[in-house]
PDB file of C-alpha atoms in Angstrom:
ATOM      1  CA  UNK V   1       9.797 -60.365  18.230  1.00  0.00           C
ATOM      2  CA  UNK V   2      11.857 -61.741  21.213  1.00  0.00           C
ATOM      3  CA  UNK V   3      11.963 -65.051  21.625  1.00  0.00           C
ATOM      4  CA  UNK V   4      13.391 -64.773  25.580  1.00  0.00           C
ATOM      5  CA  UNK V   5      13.012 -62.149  27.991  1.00  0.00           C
ATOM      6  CA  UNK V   6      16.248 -62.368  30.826  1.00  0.00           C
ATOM      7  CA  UNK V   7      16.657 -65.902  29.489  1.00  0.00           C
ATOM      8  CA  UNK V   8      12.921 -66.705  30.037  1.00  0.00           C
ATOM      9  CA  UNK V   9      10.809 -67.676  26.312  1.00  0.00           C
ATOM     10  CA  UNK V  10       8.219 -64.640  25.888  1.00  0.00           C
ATOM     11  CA  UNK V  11       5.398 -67.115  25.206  1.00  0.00           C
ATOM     12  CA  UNK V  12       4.738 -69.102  28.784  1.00  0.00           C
ATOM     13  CA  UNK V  13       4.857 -64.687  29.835  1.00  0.00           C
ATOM     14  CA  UNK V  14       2.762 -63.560  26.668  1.00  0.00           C
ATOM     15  CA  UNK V  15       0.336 -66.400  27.302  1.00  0.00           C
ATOM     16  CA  UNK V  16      -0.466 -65.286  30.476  1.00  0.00           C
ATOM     17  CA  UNK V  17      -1.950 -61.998  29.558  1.00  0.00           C
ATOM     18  CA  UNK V  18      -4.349 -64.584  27.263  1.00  0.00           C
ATOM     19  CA  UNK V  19      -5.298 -66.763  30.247  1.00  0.00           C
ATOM     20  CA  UNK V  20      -6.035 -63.820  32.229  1.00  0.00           C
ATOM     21  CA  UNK V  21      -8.221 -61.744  29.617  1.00  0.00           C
ATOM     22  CA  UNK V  22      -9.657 -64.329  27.804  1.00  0.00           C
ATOM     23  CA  UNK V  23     -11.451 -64.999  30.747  1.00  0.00           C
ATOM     24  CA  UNK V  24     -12.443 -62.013  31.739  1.00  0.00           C
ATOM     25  CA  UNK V  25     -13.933 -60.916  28.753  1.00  0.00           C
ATOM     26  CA  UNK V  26     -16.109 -63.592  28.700  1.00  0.00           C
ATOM     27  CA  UNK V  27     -17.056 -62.885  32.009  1.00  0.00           C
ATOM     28  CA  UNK V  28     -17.410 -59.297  31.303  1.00  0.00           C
ATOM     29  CA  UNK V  29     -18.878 -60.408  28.050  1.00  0.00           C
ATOM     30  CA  UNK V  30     -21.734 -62.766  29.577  1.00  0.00           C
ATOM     31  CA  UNK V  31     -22.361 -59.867  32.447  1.00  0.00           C
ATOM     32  CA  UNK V  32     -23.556 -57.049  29.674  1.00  0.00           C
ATOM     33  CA  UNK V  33     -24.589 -59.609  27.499  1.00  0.00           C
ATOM     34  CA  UNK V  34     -27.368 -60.796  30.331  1.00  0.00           C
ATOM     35  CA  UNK V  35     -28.278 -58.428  32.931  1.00  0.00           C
ATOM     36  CA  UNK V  36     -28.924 -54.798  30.542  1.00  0.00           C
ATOM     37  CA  UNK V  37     -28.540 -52.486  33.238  1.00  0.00           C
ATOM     38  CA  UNK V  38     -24.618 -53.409  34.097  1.00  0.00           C
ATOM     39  CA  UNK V  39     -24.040 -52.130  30.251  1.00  0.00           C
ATOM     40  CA  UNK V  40     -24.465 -48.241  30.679  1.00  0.00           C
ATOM     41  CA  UNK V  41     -22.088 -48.873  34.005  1.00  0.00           C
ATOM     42  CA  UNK V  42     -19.242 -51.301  32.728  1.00  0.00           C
ATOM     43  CA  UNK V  43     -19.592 -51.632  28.709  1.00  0.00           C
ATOM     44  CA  UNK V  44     -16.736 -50.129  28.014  1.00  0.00           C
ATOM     45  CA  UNK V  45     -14.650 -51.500  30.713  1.00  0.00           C
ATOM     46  CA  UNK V  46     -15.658 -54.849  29.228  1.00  0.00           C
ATOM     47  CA  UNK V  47     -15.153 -53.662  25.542  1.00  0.00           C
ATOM     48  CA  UNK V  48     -11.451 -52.442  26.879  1.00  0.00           C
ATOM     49  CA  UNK V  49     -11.414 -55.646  28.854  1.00  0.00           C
ATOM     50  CA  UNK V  50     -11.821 -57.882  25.250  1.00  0.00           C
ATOM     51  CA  UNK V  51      -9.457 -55.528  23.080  1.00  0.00           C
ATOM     52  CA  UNK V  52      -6.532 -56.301  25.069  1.00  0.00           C
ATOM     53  CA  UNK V  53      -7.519 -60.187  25.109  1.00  0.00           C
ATOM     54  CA  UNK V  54      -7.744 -59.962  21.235  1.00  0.00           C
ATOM     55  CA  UNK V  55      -5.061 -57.750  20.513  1.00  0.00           C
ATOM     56  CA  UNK V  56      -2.911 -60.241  22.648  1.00  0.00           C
ATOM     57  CA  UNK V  57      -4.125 -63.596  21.396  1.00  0.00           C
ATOM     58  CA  UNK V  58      -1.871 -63.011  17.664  1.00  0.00           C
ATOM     59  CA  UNK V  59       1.322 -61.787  20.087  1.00  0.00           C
ATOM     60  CA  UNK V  60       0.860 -65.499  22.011  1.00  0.00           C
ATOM     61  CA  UNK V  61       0.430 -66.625  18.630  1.00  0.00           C
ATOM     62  CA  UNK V  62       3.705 -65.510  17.218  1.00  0.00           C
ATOM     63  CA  UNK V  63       6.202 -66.130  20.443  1.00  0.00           C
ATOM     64  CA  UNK V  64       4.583 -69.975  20.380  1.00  0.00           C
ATOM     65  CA  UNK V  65       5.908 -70.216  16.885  1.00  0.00           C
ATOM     66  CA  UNK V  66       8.966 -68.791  17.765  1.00  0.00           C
ATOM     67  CA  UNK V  67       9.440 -71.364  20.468  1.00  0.00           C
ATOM     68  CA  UNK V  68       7.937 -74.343  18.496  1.00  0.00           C
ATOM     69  CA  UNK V  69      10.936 -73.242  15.725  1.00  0.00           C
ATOM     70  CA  UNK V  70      13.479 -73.787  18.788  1.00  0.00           C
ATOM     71  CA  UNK V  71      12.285 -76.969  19.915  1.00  0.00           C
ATOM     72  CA  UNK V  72      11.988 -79.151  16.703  1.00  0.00           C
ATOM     73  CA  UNK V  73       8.861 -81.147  15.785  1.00  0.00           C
ATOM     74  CA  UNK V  74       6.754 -82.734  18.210  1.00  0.00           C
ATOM     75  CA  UNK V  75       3.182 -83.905  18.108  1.00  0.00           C
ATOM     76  CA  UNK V  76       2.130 -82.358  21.346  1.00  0.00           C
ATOM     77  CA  UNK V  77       3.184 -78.931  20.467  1.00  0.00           C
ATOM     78  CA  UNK V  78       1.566 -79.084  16.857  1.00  0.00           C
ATOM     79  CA  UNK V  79      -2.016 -79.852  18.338  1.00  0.00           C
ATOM     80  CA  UNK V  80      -1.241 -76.850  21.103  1.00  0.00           C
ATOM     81  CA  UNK V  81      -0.449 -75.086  17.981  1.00  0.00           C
ATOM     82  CA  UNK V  82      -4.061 -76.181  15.783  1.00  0.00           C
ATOM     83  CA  UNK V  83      -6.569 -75.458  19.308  1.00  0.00           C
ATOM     84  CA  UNK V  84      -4.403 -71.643  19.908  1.00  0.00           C
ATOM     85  CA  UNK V  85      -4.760 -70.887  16.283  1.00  0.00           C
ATOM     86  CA  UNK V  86      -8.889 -70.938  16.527  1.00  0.00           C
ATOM     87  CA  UNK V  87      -9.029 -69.158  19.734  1.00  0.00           C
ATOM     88  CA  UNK V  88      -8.934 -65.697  17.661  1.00  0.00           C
ATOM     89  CA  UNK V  89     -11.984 -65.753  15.954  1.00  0.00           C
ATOM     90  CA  UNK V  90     -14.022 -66.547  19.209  1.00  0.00           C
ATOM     91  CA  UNK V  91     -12.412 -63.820  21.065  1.00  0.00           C
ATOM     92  CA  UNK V  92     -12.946 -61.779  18.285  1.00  0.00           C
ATOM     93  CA  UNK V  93     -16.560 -62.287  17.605  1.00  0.00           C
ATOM     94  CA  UNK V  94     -17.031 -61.932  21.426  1.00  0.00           C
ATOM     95  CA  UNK V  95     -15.638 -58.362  21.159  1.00  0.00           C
ATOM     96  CA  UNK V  96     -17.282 -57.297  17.918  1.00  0.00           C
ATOM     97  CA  UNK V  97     -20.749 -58.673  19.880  1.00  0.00           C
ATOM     98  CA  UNK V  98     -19.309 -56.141  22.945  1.00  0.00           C
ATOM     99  CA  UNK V  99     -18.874 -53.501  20.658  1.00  0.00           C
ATOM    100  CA  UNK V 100     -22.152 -53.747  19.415  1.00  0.00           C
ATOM    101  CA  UNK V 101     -23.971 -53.715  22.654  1.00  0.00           C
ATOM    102  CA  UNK V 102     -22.255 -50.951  24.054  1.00  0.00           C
ATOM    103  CA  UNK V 103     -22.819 -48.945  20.370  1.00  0.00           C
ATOM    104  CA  UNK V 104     -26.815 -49.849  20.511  1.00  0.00           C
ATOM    105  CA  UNK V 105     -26.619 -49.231  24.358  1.00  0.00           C
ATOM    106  CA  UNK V 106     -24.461 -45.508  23.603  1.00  0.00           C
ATOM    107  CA  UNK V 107     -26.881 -44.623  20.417  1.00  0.00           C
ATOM    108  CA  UNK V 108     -29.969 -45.572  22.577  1.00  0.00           C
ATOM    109  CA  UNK V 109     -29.012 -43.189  25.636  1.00  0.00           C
ATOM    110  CA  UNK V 110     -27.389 -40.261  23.580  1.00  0.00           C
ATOM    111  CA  UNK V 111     -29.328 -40.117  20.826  1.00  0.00           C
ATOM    112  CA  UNK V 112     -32.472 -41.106  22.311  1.00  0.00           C
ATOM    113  CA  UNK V 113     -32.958 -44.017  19.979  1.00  0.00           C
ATOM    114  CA  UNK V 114     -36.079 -45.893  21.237  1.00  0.00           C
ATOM    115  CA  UNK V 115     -36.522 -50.059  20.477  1.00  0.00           C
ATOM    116  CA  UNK V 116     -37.879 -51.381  17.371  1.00  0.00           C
ATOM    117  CA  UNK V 117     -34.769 -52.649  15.524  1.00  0.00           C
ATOM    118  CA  UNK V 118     -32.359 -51.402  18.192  1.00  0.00           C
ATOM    119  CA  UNK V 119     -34.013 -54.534  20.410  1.00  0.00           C
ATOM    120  CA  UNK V 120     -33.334 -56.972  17.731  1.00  0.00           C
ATOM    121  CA  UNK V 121     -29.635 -55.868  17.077  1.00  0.00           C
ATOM    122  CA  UNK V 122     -29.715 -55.742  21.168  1.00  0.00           C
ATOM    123  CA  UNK V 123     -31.310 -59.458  21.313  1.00  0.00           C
ATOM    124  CA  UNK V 124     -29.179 -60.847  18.309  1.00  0.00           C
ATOM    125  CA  UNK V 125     -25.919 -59.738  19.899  1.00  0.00           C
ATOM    126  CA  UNK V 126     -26.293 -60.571  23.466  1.00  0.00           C
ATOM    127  CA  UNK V 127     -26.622 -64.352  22.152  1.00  0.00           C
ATOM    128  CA  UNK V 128     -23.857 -63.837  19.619  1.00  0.00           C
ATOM    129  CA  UNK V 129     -22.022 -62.612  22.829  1.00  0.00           C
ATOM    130  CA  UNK V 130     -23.179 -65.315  24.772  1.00  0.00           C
ATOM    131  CA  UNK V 131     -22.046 -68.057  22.611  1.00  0.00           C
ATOM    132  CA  UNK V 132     -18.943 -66.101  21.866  1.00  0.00           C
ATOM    133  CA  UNK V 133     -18.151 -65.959  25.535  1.00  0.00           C
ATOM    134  CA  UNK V 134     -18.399 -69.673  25.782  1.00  0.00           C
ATOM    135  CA  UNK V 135     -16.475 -70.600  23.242  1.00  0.00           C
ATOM    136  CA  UNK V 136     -13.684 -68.427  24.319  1.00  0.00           C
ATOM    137  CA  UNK V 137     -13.316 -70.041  27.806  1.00  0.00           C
ATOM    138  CA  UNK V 138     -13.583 -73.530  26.872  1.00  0.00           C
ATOM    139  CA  UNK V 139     -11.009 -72.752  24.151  1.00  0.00           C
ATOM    140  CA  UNK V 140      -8.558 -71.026  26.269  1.00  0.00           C
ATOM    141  CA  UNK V 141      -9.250 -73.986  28.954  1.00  0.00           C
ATOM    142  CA  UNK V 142      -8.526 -76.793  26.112  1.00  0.00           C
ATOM    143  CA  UNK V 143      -5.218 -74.517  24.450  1.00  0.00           C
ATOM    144  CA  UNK V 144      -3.802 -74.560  28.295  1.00  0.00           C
ATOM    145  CA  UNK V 145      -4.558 -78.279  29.055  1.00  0.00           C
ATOM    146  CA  UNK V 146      -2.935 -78.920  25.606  1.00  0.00           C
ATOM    147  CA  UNK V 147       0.418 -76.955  26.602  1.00  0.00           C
ATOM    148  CA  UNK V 148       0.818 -78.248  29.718  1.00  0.00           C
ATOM    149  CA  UNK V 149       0.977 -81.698  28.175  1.00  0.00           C
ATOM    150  CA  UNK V 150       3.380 -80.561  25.845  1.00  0.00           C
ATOM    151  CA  UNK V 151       5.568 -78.864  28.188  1.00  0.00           C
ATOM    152  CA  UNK V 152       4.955 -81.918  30.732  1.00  0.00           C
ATOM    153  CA  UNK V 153       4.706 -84.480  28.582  1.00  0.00           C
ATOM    154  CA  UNK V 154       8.201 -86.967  29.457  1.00  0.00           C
ATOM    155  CA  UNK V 155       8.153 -85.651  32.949  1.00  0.00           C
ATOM    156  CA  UNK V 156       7.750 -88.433  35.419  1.00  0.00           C
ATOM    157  CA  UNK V 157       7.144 -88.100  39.466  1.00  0.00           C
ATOM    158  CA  UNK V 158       8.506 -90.406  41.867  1.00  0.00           C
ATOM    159  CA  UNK V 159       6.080 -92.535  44.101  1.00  0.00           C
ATOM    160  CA  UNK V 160       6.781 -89.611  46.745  1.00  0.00           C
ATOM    161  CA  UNK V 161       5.836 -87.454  44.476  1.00  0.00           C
ATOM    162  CA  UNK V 162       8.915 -85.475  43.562  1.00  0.00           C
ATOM    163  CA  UNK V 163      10.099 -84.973  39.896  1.00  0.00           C
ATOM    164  CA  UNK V 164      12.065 -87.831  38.668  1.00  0.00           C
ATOM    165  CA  UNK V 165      12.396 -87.501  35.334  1.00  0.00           C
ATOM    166  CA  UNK V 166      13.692 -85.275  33.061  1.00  0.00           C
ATOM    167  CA  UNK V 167      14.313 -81.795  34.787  1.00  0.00           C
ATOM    168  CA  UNK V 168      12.069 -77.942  32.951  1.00  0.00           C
TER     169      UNK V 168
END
């Protein structure tokens, strides 16, 4: 894997793509998971939505190492390191809890599959979903207040507010 792109290190661009679809999948995620009509219209834009976030989430992963390997040991960048590494299995329980609402919600409407147990699967993962959802955003919020310390941390503003110490 690259560690720059056109001089630029790949993980403040990778970790973009995780700030932007974390997000959205739990948005998506709490929208199908709460209001049952939206998931015949948009469950598999929000399924689609959550693959990319998880699929990129190990890529973020792997360029932060790369960069943490260029710029020595540091404190800061270990505990960035500890919060990014459990961001994964939220996202990842949010989209298996997506993929089984949209599954009971395809199976129901296809096959004509009627409630009984299909409502308690429904019921179970919508708070699964929920919950997964929540923990994803306040993860990605805490892995993102956590690197900007680290990249920030040393940096000192004037009393005019311009950068005074050392220059990123």
């Amino acid at each position: 894997m690259f560690s720059s792109i056109f001089g630029i290190p790949t993980h403040p661009l990778i970790v973009h793509v995780v700030v932007v679809f974390v997000p959205l999948a739990a948005l998506a995620g709490l929208g199908i998971a709460l209001w049952p009509a939206a998931r015949a219209r948009y469950g598999l834009w929000a399924l689609a939505i959550a693959t990319v976030a998880v699929v990129s989430i190990p890529v973020a992963t792997q360029t932060g190492e790369l960069l943490r390997s260029e710029l020595g040991p540091n404190p800061l960048i270990r505990a960035h390191a500890h919060m990014g590494d459990q961001l994964l299995p939220f996202a990842a329980l949010l989209w298996l809890a997506l993929a089984a609402l949209v599954g009971i919600d395809l199976l129901a409407r296809f096959r004509g599959i009627r409630p009984g147990w299909f409502k308690v699967l429904g019921v179970a993962a919508s708070a699964v979903a929920v919950l997964a959802a929540i923990g994803s955003g306040v993860q990605v919020v805490r892995i993102g207040h956590s690197g900007a310390q680290a990249a920030w941390h040393g940096v000192a503003t004037s009393s005019n507010g311009s950068a005074a110490g050392k220059g990123r």
